[in-house]
Amino acid sequence: MPSAPPKPCSHPGCGALVRDGSGRCAKHPAKAWAKRPDTAKRITGRKLQQLRAALFSANPLCVACEKLGRVTLATQRDHIVSLGEGGADVPGNTQGLCDDCHEAKSLAEALRGRRLPPR
């Protein structure tokens, strides 16, 4: 059975040929993913459920839809300033959004995060 031809190392500027299929030579191993140490701690469990219930009982409508004059029930607890951008997981940094508005906001944050240099 024929084997795949060697490919150049995917590290910028390295032209070493790699035969094992990993994409990296021995000099440039791929870094393992690790969570940043300054990432905010997320609230989970019963406390999160209590915060969601309090948020939706205080304002059951989607904040973004209300600004546009639409009436839509909020189904997502959203961080106004995302945790990835330095926001805290506190009640003052949350708002209720519908699924569509939450998805649009999350996509915009993800695209913005890819363009920003790492902190």
PDB file of C-alpha atoms in Angstrom, residues 13-76:
ATOM      1  CA  GLY A  13       9.483  29.477   8.077  1.00  0.00           C
ATOM      2  CA  CYS A  14      10.324  25.817   8.646  1.00  0.00           C
ATOM      3  CA  GLY A  15      10.755  23.701   5.549  1.00  0.00           C
ATOM      4  CA  ALA A  16      11.580  20.368   7.197  1.00  0.00           C
ATOM      5  CA  LEU A  17       9.666  17.444   5.726  1.00  0.00           C
ATOM      6  CA  VAL A  18       7.307  15.570   8.043  1.00  0.00           C
ATOM      7  CA  ARG A  19       6.478  11.943   7.350  1.00  0.00           C
ATOM      8  CA  ASP A  20       4.403  10.990  10.412  1.00  0.00           C
ATOM      9  CA  GLY A  21       1.244  12.949   9.501  1.00  0.00           C
ATOM     10  CA  SER A  22       1.414  15.256  12.551  1.00  0.00           C
ATOM     11  CA  GLY A  23       2.132  18.343  10.464  1.00  0.00           C
ATOM     12  CA  ARG A  24       5.045  19.421  12.717  1.00  0.00           C
ATOM     13  CA  CYS A  25       8.718  18.458  12.813  1.00  0.00           C
ATOM     14  CA  ALA A  26      10.562  17.459  16.011  1.00  0.00           C
ATOM     15  CA  LYS A  27      11.889  21.033  16.473  1.00  0.00           C
ATOM     16  CA  HIS A  28       8.385  22.605  16.367  1.00  0.00           C
ATOM     17  CA  PRO A  29       5.882  20.423  18.266  1.00  0.00           C
ATOM     18  CA  ALA A  30       2.315  21.734  18.444  1.00  0.00           C
ATOM     19  CA  LYS A  31       1.454  23.402  21.753  1.00  0.00           C
ATOM     20  CA  ALA A  32      -1.242  21.782  23.849  1.00  0.00           C
ATOM     21  CA  TRP A  33      -4.354  23.874  24.461  1.00  0.00           C
ATOM     22  CA  ALA A  34      -4.615  25.349  27.952  1.00  0.00           C
ATOM     23  CA  LYS A  35      -7.091  27.742  29.559  1.00  0.00           C
ATOM     24  CA  ARG A  36      -5.689  31.204  30.222  1.00  0.00           C
ATOM     25  CA  PRO A  37      -4.943  31.747  33.914  1.00  0.00           C
ATOM     26  CA  ASP A  38      -6.869  35.040  34.038  1.00  0.00           C
ATOM     27  CA  THR A  39     -10.124  33.525  32.719  1.00  0.00           C
ATOM     28  CA  ALA A  40     -13.156  34.364  34.872  1.00  0.00           C
ATOM     29  CA  LYS A  41     -14.746  31.595  36.926  1.00  0.00           C
ATOM     30  CA  ARG A  42     -18.216  30.666  35.655  1.00  0.00           C
ATOM     31  CA  ILE A  43     -21.165  30.201  37.972  1.00  0.00           C
ATOM     32  CA  THR A  44     -22.751  26.755  37.634  1.00  0.00           C
ATOM     33  CA  GLY A  45     -25.332  24.500  39.251  1.00  0.00           C
ATOM     34  CA  ARG A  46     -28.154  25.640  41.516  1.00  0.00           C
ATOM     35  CA  LYS A  47     -26.742  29.125  41.919  1.00  0.00           C
ATOM     36  CA  LEU A  48     -26.832  29.604  38.145  1.00  0.00           C
ATOM     37  CA  GLN A  49     -30.428  28.341  37.988  1.00  0.00           C
ATOM     38  CA  GLN A  50     -31.442  30.779  40.745  1.00  0.00           C
ATOM     39  CA  LEU A  51     -29.750  33.682  38.929  1.00  0.00           C
ATOM     40  CA  ARG A  52     -31.464  32.726  35.648  1.00  0.00           C
ATOM     41  CA  ALA A  53     -34.856  32.560  37.354  1.00  0.00           C
ATOM     42  CA  ALA A  54     -34.317  35.950  39.013  1.00  0.00           C
ATOM     43  CA  LEU A  55     -33.164  37.531  35.737  1.00  0.00           C
ATOM     44  CA  PHE A  56     -36.094  36.215  33.695  1.00  0.00           C
ATOM     45  CA  SER A  57     -38.686  37.076  36.362  1.00  0.00           C
ATOM     46  CA  ALA A  58     -37.375  40.660  36.620  1.00  0.00           C
ATOM     47  CA  ASN A  59     -37.298  41.153  32.832  1.00  0.00           C
ATOM     48  CA  PRO A  60     -38.803  38.285  30.797  1.00  0.00           C
ATOM     49  CA  LEU A  61     -38.247  39.981  27.418  1.00  0.00           C
ATOM     50  CA  CYS A  62     -35.164  40.008  25.181  1.00  0.00           C
ATOM     51  CA  VAL A  63     -33.268  43.262  25.758  1.00  0.00           C
ATOM     52  CA  ALA A  64     -32.012  43.500  22.160  1.00  0.00           C
ATOM     53  CA  CYS A  65     -35.471  42.869  20.668  1.00  0.00           C
ATOM     54  CA  GLU A  66     -37.011  45.490  22.970  1.00  0.00           C
ATOM     55  CA  LYS A  67     -34.565  48.083  21.596  1.00  0.00           C
ATOM     56  CA  LEU A  68     -35.842  47.234  18.106  1.00  0.00           C
ATOM     57  CA  GLY A  69     -39.501  47.427  19.153  1.00  0.00           C
ATOM     58  CA  ARG A  70     -40.084  43.661  19.068  1.00  0.00           C
ATOM     59  CA  VAL A  71     -41.593  41.542  21.841  1.00  0.00           C
ATOM     60  CA  THR A  72     -39.688  38.265  22.301  1.00  0.00           C
ATOM     61  CA  LEU A  73     -39.212  36.131  25.401  1.00  0.00           C
ATOM     62  CA  ALA A  74     -35.674  35.946  26.764  1.00  0.00           C
ATOM     63  CA  THR A  75     -34.327  32.399  26.885  1.00  0.00           C
ATOM     64  CA  GLN A  76     -30.586  32.978  27.355  1.00  0.00           C
TER      65      GLN A  76
END
